[in-house]
Tab-separated table of C-alpha atoms and ligand atoms in Angstrom:
chain	number	residue	atom	x	y	z
K	1	MET	CA	147.012	-101.472	-22.409
K	2	LYS	CA	146.546	-102.224	-26.123
K	3	ILE	CA	148.874	-101.512	-29.033
K	4	GLY	CA	147.390	-100.045	-32.191
K	5	THR	CA	148.462	-98.995	-35.662
K	6	ILE	CA	147.121	-98.695	-39.191
K	7	ALA	CA	147.254	-101.460	-41.767
K	8	SER	CA	150.353	-100.896	-43.899
K	9	HIS	CA	154.154	-100.432	-43.750
K	10	SER	CA	155.252	-102.327	-40.606
K	11	ALA	CA	151.846	-103.204	-39.191
K	12	LEU	CA	152.448	-106.977	-39.310
K	13	ASN	CA	155.736	-106.447	-37.485
K	14	ILE	CA	154.102	-104.291	-34.788
K	15	MET	CA	151.021	-106.476	-34.310
K	16	ALA	CA	153.016	-109.711	-34.047
K	17	GLY	CA	155.336	-108.065	-31.534
K	18	ALA	CA	152.491	-106.969	-29.280
K	19	LYS	CA	150.939	-110.436	-29.394
K	20	ALA	CA	154.257	-112.075	-28.518
K	21	GLU	CA	154.358	-109.915	-25.383
K	22	GLY	CA	150.778	-110.795	-24.508
K	23	ILE	CA	149.369	-107.361	-25.341
K	24	GLU	CA	146.053	-106.907	-27.141
K	25	THR	CA	146.148	-105.326	-30.585
K	26	ILE	CA	144.104	-102.879	-32.652
K	27	LEU	CA	144.594	-102.733	-36.402
K	28	VAL	CA	142.804	-99.965	-38.242
K	29	SER	CA	142.137	-101.021	-41.818
K	30	THR	CA	140.258	-99.962	-44.905
K	31	PRO	CA	137.868	-102.679	-46.207
K	32	ASP	CA	140.091	-103.650	-49.162
K	33	ARG	CA	142.857	-104.862	-46.827
K	34	VAL	CA	140.857	-106.809	-44.275
K	35	GLU	CA	141.119	-110.181	-45.992
K	36	PHE	CA	144.891	-109.846	-46.368
K	37	TYR	CA	145.490	-108.958	-42.713
K	38	ASP	CA	143.037	-111.600	-41.599
K	39	SER	CA	145.232	-114.169	-43.353
K	40	TYR	CA	147.869	-113.365	-40.680
K	41	GLY	CA	145.409	-114.152	-37.910
K	42	LEU	CA	144.662	-110.514	-37.186
K	43	GLY	CA	140.930	-110.640	-37.949
K	44	SER	CA	139.807	-110.045	-34.385
K	45	SER	CA	142.112	-107.015	-34.017
K	46	ILE	CA	140.714	-105.178	-37.015
K	47	ILE	CA	138.636	-102.014	-36.817
K	48	GLU	CA	137.336	-101.185	-40.278
K	49	VAL	CA	137.289	-97.567	-41.396
K	50	SER	CA	136.291	-96.092	-44.721
K	51	SER	CA	139.134	-93.565	-44.667
K	52	TRP	CA	142.402	-93.466	-42.701
K	53	ASP	CA	141.541	-90.142	-41.065
K	54	GLU	CA	138.972	-91.887	-38.945
K	55	VAL	CA	141.775	-93.187	-36.751
K	56	LEU	CA	141.971	-89.678	-35.276
K	57	ASP	CA	138.414	-89.941	-33.964
K	58	LEU	CA	138.631	-93.381	-32.395
K	59	GLN	CA	138.017	-93.067	-28.683
K	60	LEU	CA	140.243	-95.835	-27.400
K	61	GLU	CA	141.859	-94.475	-24.259
K	62	ASP	CA	143.724	-97.657	-23.380
K	63	THR	CA	145.432	-97.890	-26.779
K	64	ILE	CA	148.980	-96.764	-27.425
K	65	TRP	CA	149.467	-95.983	-31.102
K	66	ILE	CA	152.640	-96.751	-32.991
K	67	PRO	CA	153.222	-94.285	-35.830
K	68	HIS	CA	154.962	-95.708	-38.919
K	69	GLY	CA	155.768	-94.395	-42.408
K	70	SER	CA	152.313	-94.910	-43.860
K	71	PHE	CA	150.649	-93.622	-40.699
K	72	VAL	CA	152.562	-90.361	-41.182
K	73	ALA	CA	152.059	-90.320	-44.969
K	74	TYR	CA	148.290	-90.902	-44.761
K	75	ILE	CA	147.490	-88.673	-41.777
K	76	GLY	CA	150.263	-86.041	-41.935
K	77	ALA	CA	152.730	-85.061	-39.204
K	78	GLU	CA	150.863	-81.892	-38.270
K	79	ARG	CA	147.563	-83.659	-37.625
K	80	ILE	CA	149.321	-86.393	-35.683
K	81	ILE	CA	151.013	-83.785	-33.498
K	82	ASN	CA	147.713	-82.020	-32.852
K	83	SER	CA	145.719	-85.178	-32.187
K	84	ASP	CA	144.742	-86.609	-28.815
K	85	LEU	CA	146.040	-90.077	-29.683
K	86	ARG	CA	148.340	-91.558	-27.065
K	87	MET	CA	151.395	-92.291	-29.125
K	88	TYR	CA	154.732	-93.957	-28.439
K	89	GLY	CA	157.835	-91.954	-29.311
K	90	ASN	CA	158.424	-88.268	-29.852
K	91	ARG	CA	155.896	-86.900	-32.295
K	92	GLN	CA	157.617	-83.512	-32.518
K	93	LEU	CA	160.436	-85.347	-34.243
K	94	LEU	CA	158.022	-86.189	-37.091
K	95	LYS	CA	157.865	-82.470	-37.826
K	96	TRP	CA	161.662	-82.171	-37.893
K	97	GLU	CA	161.667	-85.106	-40.305
K	98	GLU	CA	159.099	-83.574	-42.649
K	99	ASP	CA	160.734	-80.149	-42.922
K	100	ARG	CA	163.860	-80.297	-45.090
K	101	GLU	CA	165.631	-77.432	-43.365
K	102	LEU	CA	164.936	-78.633	-39.839
K	103	LYS	CA	165.979	-82.127	-40.843
K	104	MET	CA	169.408	-81.122	-42.130
K	105	LYS	CA	169.879	-78.756	-39.193
K	106	LEU	CA	169.278	-81.552	-36.701
K	107	LEU	CA	171.642	-83.927	-38.496
K	108	SER	CA	174.462	-81.423	-38.841
K	109	GLU	CA	174.139	-79.833	-35.412
K	110	SER	CA	174.188	-83.312	-33.914
K	111	GLY	CA	177.675	-83.554	-35.374
K	112	LEU	CA	176.889	-85.868	-38.284
K	113	LYS	CA	178.415	-85.315	-41.723
K	114	ILE	CA	175.773	-84.314	-44.259
K	115	PRO	CA	175.961	-83.828	-48.060
K	116	ARG	CA	177.121	-80.356	-49.069
K	117	GLU	CA	174.175	-78.101	-49.875
K	118	PHE	CA	174.417	-75.525	-52.665
K	119	GLN	CA	172.509	-72.311	-52.032
K	120	SER	CA	172.421	-71.341	-55.709
K	121	VAL	CA	172.963	-73.009	-59.072
K	122	GLU	CA	176.065	-70.844	-59.553
K	123	GLU	CA	177.868	-72.568	-56.662
K	124	ILE	CA	177.539	-76.083	-58.105
K	125	ASP	CA	180.927	-77.752	-58.614
K	126	SER	CA	180.082	-81.458	-58.450
K	127	PRO	CA	177.326	-83.877	-59.500
K	128	VAL	CA	174.187	-83.050	-57.550
K	129	MET	CA	170.873	-84.392	-56.473
K	130	VAL	CA	168.020	-81.923	-56.774
K	131	LYS	CA	165.141	-82.428	-54.371
K	132	THR	CA	161.915	-80.582	-54.952
K	133	TYR	CA	160.110	-79.466	-51.809
K	134	GLY	CA	157.240	-81.650	-50.764
K	135	ALA	CA	158.475	-84.579	-52.868
K	136	ALA	CA	157.833	-87.861	-51.104
K	137	GLY	CA	159.698	-91.116	-51.386
K	138	GLY	CA	162.146	-89.755	-53.935
K	139	GLU	CA	159.516	-88.846	-56.522
K	140	GLY	CA	160.324	-85.514	-58.152
K	141	TYR	CA	164.077	-85.814	-57.570
K	142	PHE	CA	166.658	-85.702	-60.293
K	143	ILE	CA	170.394	-86.039	-60.561
K	144	ALA	CA	172.609	-83.813	-62.683
K	145	LYS	CA	176.264	-83.901	-63.639
K	146	ASN	CA	176.793	-80.155	-63.478
K	147	LYS	CA	175.388	-76.632	-63.388
K	148	GLN	CA	174.248	-76.683	-67.031
K	149	GLU	CA	172.280	-79.858	-66.555
K	150	VAL	CA	170.539	-78.446	-63.483
K	151	LEU	CA	169.499	-75.367	-65.458
K	152	GLN	CA	168.064	-77.599	-68.183
K	153	LYS	CA	166.184	-79.931	-65.869
K	154	ALA	CA	165.046	-77.763	-62.952
K	155	PRO	CA	161.352	-76.910	-62.837
K	156	SER	CA	160.852	-73.139	-62.863
K	157	ASP	CA	157.721	-73.239	-60.725
K	158	LYS	CA	158.957	-75.273	-57.739
K	159	LYS	CA	161.244	-74.703	-54.776
K	160	PHE	CA	164.071	-77.199	-54.566
K	161	SER	CA	167.231	-77.899	-52.651
K	162	ILE	CA	170.499	-78.856	-54.304
K	163	GLN	CA	172.717	-81.412	-52.598
K	164	GLU	CA	176.049	-82.867	-53.547
K	165	TYR	CA	175.394	-86.319	-55.035
K	166	VAL	CA	177.182	-88.696	-52.695
K	167	VAL	CA	178.607	-91.761	-54.397
K	168	GLY	CA	178.664	-94.807	-52.154
K	169	THR	CA	176.607	-97.505	-50.481
K	170	LYS	CA	173.265	-96.646	-48.928
K	171	VAL	CA	173.072	-97.834	-45.349
K	172	PHE	CA	170.024	-97.394	-43.146
K	173	VAL	CA	170.610	-98.090	-39.477
K	174	THR	CA	167.786	-98.456	-36.987
K	175	TYR	CA	168.145	-97.788	-33.291
K	176	PHE	CA	166.061	-98.389	-30.231
K	177	ASN	CA	166.384	-95.962	-27.374
K	178	SER	CA	165.222	-97.779	-24.260
K	179	TYR	CA	164.174	-95.842	-21.170
K	180	ALA	CA	163.376	-99.014	-19.268
K	181	MET	CA	166.864	-100.441	-19.795
K	182	ASN	CA	168.561	-97.067	-19.941
K	183	ARG	CA	170.527	-97.781	-23.096
K	184	LEU	CA	170.726	-97.096	-26.782
K	185	GLU	CA	170.549	-100.245	-28.923
K	186	VAL	CA	171.761	-100.511	-32.500
K	187	PHE	CA	168.977	-102.710	-33.754
K	188	GLY	CA	169.852	-103.521	-37.357
K	189	ALA	CA	170.778	-102.243	-40.797
K	190	ASP	CA	169.216	-102.505	-44.214
K	191	ILE	CA	169.492	-101.165	-47.723
K	192	ARG	CA	166.445	-99.541	-49.199
K	193	TYR	CA	165.813	-100.852	-52.683
K	194	GLU	CA	164.560	-98.154	-55.018
K	195	THR	CA	163.181	-98.221	-58.522
K	196	ASP	CA	164.641	-97.377	-60.990
K	197	ALA	CA	167.771	-96.039	-59.333
K	198	ASP	CA	168.838	-99.486	-58.122
K	199	ALA	CA	167.772	-101.293	-61.257
K	200	ASN	CA	168.796	-99.684	-64.512
K	201	LEU	CA	170.626	-96.463	-63.830
K	202	ARG	CA	172.812	-97.123	-66.840
K	203	PHE	CA	169.903	-96.656	-69.194
K	204	ASP	CA	167.897	-94.070	-67.361
K	205	ASP	CA	168.707	-90.404	-67.355
K	206	THR	CA	166.159	-89.467	-64.685
K	207	PRO	CA	165.999	-92.445	-62.355
K	208	SER	CA	163.273	-92.429	-59.778
K	209	PHE	CA	163.885	-93.286	-56.135
K	210	VAL	CA	160.575	-94.876	-55.278
K	211	VAL	CA	160.961	-97.426	-52.486
K	212	VAL	CA	160.062	-100.985	-53.446
K	213	GLY	CA	161.408	-102.842	-50.439
K	214	ASN	CA	164.415	-103.471	-48.249
K	215	LEU	CA	167.395	-105.782	-48.178
K	216	PRO	CA	169.128	-106.952	-44.994
K	217	LEU	CA	172.631	-105.722	-44.319
K	218	VAL	CA	175.160	-106.750	-41.711
K	219	LEU	CA	177.904	-104.195	-41.247
K	220	ARG	CA	181.581	-104.552	-40.559
K	221	GLU	CA	181.763	-104.535	-36.780
K	222	SER	CA	184.147	-101.578	-36.728
K	223	ILE	CA	181.614	-99.611	-38.764
K	224	LEU	CA	178.796	-100.703	-36.475
K	225	LEU	CA	180.648	-99.129	-33.591
K	226	LYS	CA	180.754	-95.840	-35.478
K	227	TYR	CA	176.988	-96.016	-35.959
K	228	TYR	CA	176.510	-96.521	-32.245
K	229	GLU	CA	178.336	-93.228	-31.717
K	230	LEU	CA	176.268	-91.533	-34.434
K	231	GLY	CA	173.065	-92.680	-32.760
K	232	LYS	CA	174.171	-91.222	-29.440
K	233	LYS	CA	175.109	-87.946	-31.105
K	234	PHE	CA	171.687	-87.785	-32.732
K	235	VAL	CA	169.798	-88.303	-29.469
K	236	ASN	CA	171.990	-85.728	-27.708
K	237	GLY	CA	171.669	-83.329	-30.642
K	238	PHE	CA	167.895	-83.374	-30.408
K	239	LYS	CA	168.130	-82.824	-26.685
K	240	SER	CA	170.232	-79.678	-27.154
K	241	LEU	CA	168.220	-78.326	-30.094
K	242	ALA	CA	164.673	-79.144	-29.011
K	243	GLY	CA	165.172	-79.897	-25.328
K	244	GLN	CA	163.461	-83.256	-25.739
K	245	ASN	CA	164.163	-86.954	-25.661
K	246	ILE	CA	163.697	-89.577	-28.361
K	247	PRO	CA	162.108	-92.683	-26.867
K	248	GLY	CA	161.986	-95.858	-28.936
K	249	SER	CA	162.775	-96.481	-32.556
K	250	PHE	CA	164.462	-94.180	-35.039
K	251	CYS	CA	166.598	-94.589	-38.123
K	252	ILE	CA	169.546	-92.704	-39.571
K	253	GLU	CA	169.842	-92.925	-43.341
K	254	THR	CA	173.333	-92.672	-44.701
K	255	ILE	CA	175.697	-93.239	-47.582
K	256	ILE	CA	179.166	-94.656	-46.900
K	257	ASP	CA	181.720	-93.465	-49.431
K	258	LYS	CA	184.874	-95.242	-50.550
K	259	ASN	CA	186.915	-93.587	-47.807
K	260	LEU	CA	184.427	-94.977	-45.268
K	261	ASN	CA	183.042	-91.543	-44.497
K	262	ILE	CA	179.483	-91.850	-43.245
K	263	ILE	CA	177.269	-89.142	-44.689
K	264	ALA	CA	173.754	-88.783	-43.295
K	265	PHE	CA	171.094	-87.444	-45.650
K	266	GLU	CA	167.887	-88.299	-43.799
K	267	PHE	CA	166.387	-89.756	-40.645
K	268	SER	CA	163.093	-91.241	-39.555
K	269	GLY	CA	161.840	-90.532	-36.074
K	270	ARG	CA	159.828	-93.745	-35.751
K	271	ILE	CA	159.844	-97.420	-36.730
K	272	VAL	CA	161.032	-97.887	-40.326
K	273	ALA	CA	159.913	-100.628	-42.689
K	274	GLY	CA	163.541	-101.688	-43.022
K	275	THR	CA	163.090	-103.448	-39.684
K	276	ASN	CA	160.708	-105.870	-41.434
K	277	VAL	CA	163.744	-107.717	-42.771
K	278	TRP	CA	164.665	-108.552	-39.167
K	279	ILE	CA	161.674	-110.661	-38.164
K	280	PRO	CA	162.068	-112.742	-36.011
K	281	SER	CA	165.397	-111.260	-34.986
K	282	SER	CA	168.279	-109.147	-36.079
K	283	PRO	CA	171.717	-110.502	-35.227
K	284	TYR	CA	172.212	-107.626	-32.796
K	285	SER	CA	168.857	-107.860	-31.040
K	286	TYR	CA	169.385	-111.606	-30.683
K	287	LEU	CA	172.720	-110.982	-29.012
K	288	GLN	CA	171.118	-108.494	-26.653
K	289	PHE	CA	168.124	-110.622	-25.644
K	290	ASN	CA	169.092	-114.250	-26.305
K	291	GLU	CA	165.668	-114.784	-27.801
K	292	PRO	CA	163.953	-113.677	-30.993
K	293	MET	CA	163.436	-109.910	-30.789
K	294	TRP	CA	162.082	-108.021	-33.778
K	295	MET	CA	161.275	-104.317	-33.664
K	296	GLY	CA	157.539	-104.735	-33.063
K	297	ARG	CA	158.292	-106.991	-30.140
K	298	ARG	CA	161.025	-104.680	-28.863
K	299	ILE	CA	158.505	-101.846	-28.726
K	300	ALA	CA	155.934	-104.000	-26.926
K	301	ARG	CA	158.524	-105.262	-24.423
K	302	GLU	CA	159.547	-101.690	-23.621
K	303	LEU	CA	155.961	-100.514	-23.171
K	304	LYS	CA	155.239	-103.439	-20.878
K	305	GLN	CA	158.294	-102.737	-18.747
K	306	LEU	CA	157.582	-99.021	-18.578
K	307	GLU	CA	154.014	-99.719	-17.509
K	308	GLU	CA	155.269	-101.982	-14.724
K	309	MET	CA	157.677	-99.243	-13.640
K	310	GLY	CA	154.885	-96.638	-13.750
K	311	ARG	CA	156.888	-94.657	-16.317
K	312	LEU	CA	154.788	-95.060	-19.438
K	313	GLU	CA	153.855	-91.399	-19.826
K	314	GLU	CA	157.508	-90.316	-20.165
K	315	SER	CA	157.724	-92.077	-23.502
K	316	LEU	CA	154.425	-90.892	-24.976
K	317	LEU	CA	155.605	-87.535	-26.296
S	1	AMP	P1	152.394	-97.469	-48.487
S	1	AMP	O1	151.407	-97.609	-47.339
S	1	AMP	O2	153.178	-98.709	-48.769
S	1	AMP	O3	151.736	-96.898	-49.705
S	1	AMP	O4	153.469	-96.385	-48.053
S	1	AMP	C1	153.125	-95.124	-47.545
S	1	AMP	C2	154.382	-94.311	-47.279
S	1	AMP	O5	155.330	-95.014	-46.476
S	1	AMP	C3	155.097	-93.937	-48.574
S	1	AMP	O6	155.498	-92.583	-48.463
S	1	AMP	C4	156.281	-94.860	-48.647
S	1	AMP	O7	157.356	-94.235	-49.298
S	1	AMP	C5	156.575	-95.150	-47.182
S	1	AMP	N1	157.053	-96.523	-47.112
S	1	AMP	C6	156.329	-97.641	-47.234
S	1	AMP	N2	157.115	-98.729	-47.186
S	1	AMP	C7	158.376	-98.271	-47.025
S	1	AMP	C8	159.651	-98.871	-46.933
S	1	AMP	N3	159.800	-100.211	-47.000
S	1	AMP	N4	160.729	-98.085	-46.755
S	1	AMP	C9	160.594	-96.755	-46.700
S	1	AMP	N5	159.435	-96.115	-46.813
S	1	AMP	C10	158.328	-96.853	-46.980
S	2	AMP	P1	165.296	-89.110	-49.451
S	2	AMP	O1	163.920	-88.693	-49.924
S	2	AMP	O2	166.095	-87.948	-48.948
S	2	AMP	O3	165.202	-90.265	-48.475
S	2	AMP	O4	166.060	-89.658	-50.723
S	2	AMP	C1	165.579	-90.694	-51.523
S	2	AMP	C2	166.746	-91.484	-52.101
S	2	AMP	O5	167.602	-90.650	-52.884
S	2	AMP	C3	167.667	-92.075	-51.063
S	2	AMP	O6	167.206	-93.304	-50.564
S	2	AMP	C4	168.974	-92.229	-51.817
S	2	AMP	O7	168.964	-93.369	-52.654
S	2	AMP	C5	168.967	-91.026	-52.717
S	2	AMP	N1	169.695	-89.864	-52.176
S	2	AMP	C6	169.188	-88.898	-51.360
S	2	AMP	N2	170.111	-87.942	-51.118
S	2	AMP	C7	171.232	-88.286	-51.796
S	2	AMP	C8	172.519	-87.688	-51.973
S	2	AMP	N3	172.835	-86.521	-51.414
S	2	AMP	N4	173.410	-88.332	-52.760
S	2	AMP	C9	173.094	-89.504	-53.361
S	2	AMP	N5	171.898	-90.101	-53.261
S	2	AMP	C10	170.965	-89.515	-52.480
C-alpha cells in the first residue's frame, strides 16, 4: 500500500504522516513546486505532471489517494466521484459539500443549528450574508445591514442565497471517524483567518473572505463535549439521509454566538488544512495516543490497521 495526494493544501501533513507509519508515498506535483516539496525530503515521492488532471490517469493500483481542499478544487468533486482512483473517505460527501442546498439540508437534518435562510429579499429582517452560487473560498460574498442594502449590492445576473449574518467566533472543529478503533475522535479546532474580513472590517464595506491560513484554538472543555455530540449527529445524519458512512476525517465549520449557541454554516467531508496547525500533535490526539499524532499520521495509522484487519475496502467509498 502507498499513500498519495497532490502537492498543495495539507500534502506535507499527509506525506509526513504516511512516512511516520512506514508507508510509501506518492506526491503528484506540477514542475513549479518540485523544488519546494523536495526541500521537505519528498523528492523521491514526486511524480511530475504538467496539469493536475493527469492524476486521474495515473495507473497506480496500490495507491490510496487522500483528497484534500486543493485536490477537490483543482479536479472537481464530480470528476473525483466518477474516477477509478482508490480513495480514502466517502467521496459522495464531497458532492453534498459542493451543493449549497444539499449541504444545508445535511447540517439541519442532522440536528445542527444553521443560520436562518431567507427565501426572498422581502423576508430579510436582520443583517445578512449573501452568497453567490459557485463562489469559492468566500469570493463573491457580501454582507448587508438590511433589505435596502441587499437590493443595492446584489448582482442581477447571478443566483444567490441569503443567510442571517451570525455574529460570533468562528470555530472549525475536525473529527476523525475510526472504523479500526470503532470510535469518533474530536481531533482539534482552529480558526480560519480570512482577508480582509479578519483584518480591517472597520474600513471595508465589502470585506472578502479569502482564506489566508489558520490559527490554533483550544476550546473550553464543556464546549468540546458539545462538539463531540455534534460530530456524532452529523455522522448519523448522513447515515439516515444518504444511507452511508463517513470514514476518516471531516470538519464542521461553526460560529459560536454570545449565548454559546453553536451555529453550523459549512462542513468539509475530508481532511482540512486547519489540521496543519496540529503537527506534530493536537492536545486531544496526544491524549488519545500518548505519542505525537497529527492528522496525516492518524489517517496512515488507520489505513494500516484496516489493512491488517482485512477491512480496507469498507473505508474507500
Ligand atoms: P490552494 O492550492 O492553496 O490554491 O487552494 C486550493 C483550494 O483549497 C482553495 O479553494 C482554497 O480556498 C482551499 N484551501 C487552501 N488552503 C486552505 C485552508 N488553509 N483552509 C481552507 N481552505 C483552504
Ligand atoms: P463559506 O464559504 O460558507 O465557508 O464562508 C466563508 C466565510 O464567510 C466563513 O469562513 C465565515 O467567516 C463567513 N460566513 C459564512 N457564513 C456566515 C454567516 N451566516 N454569518 C457570518 N459569517 C459567515
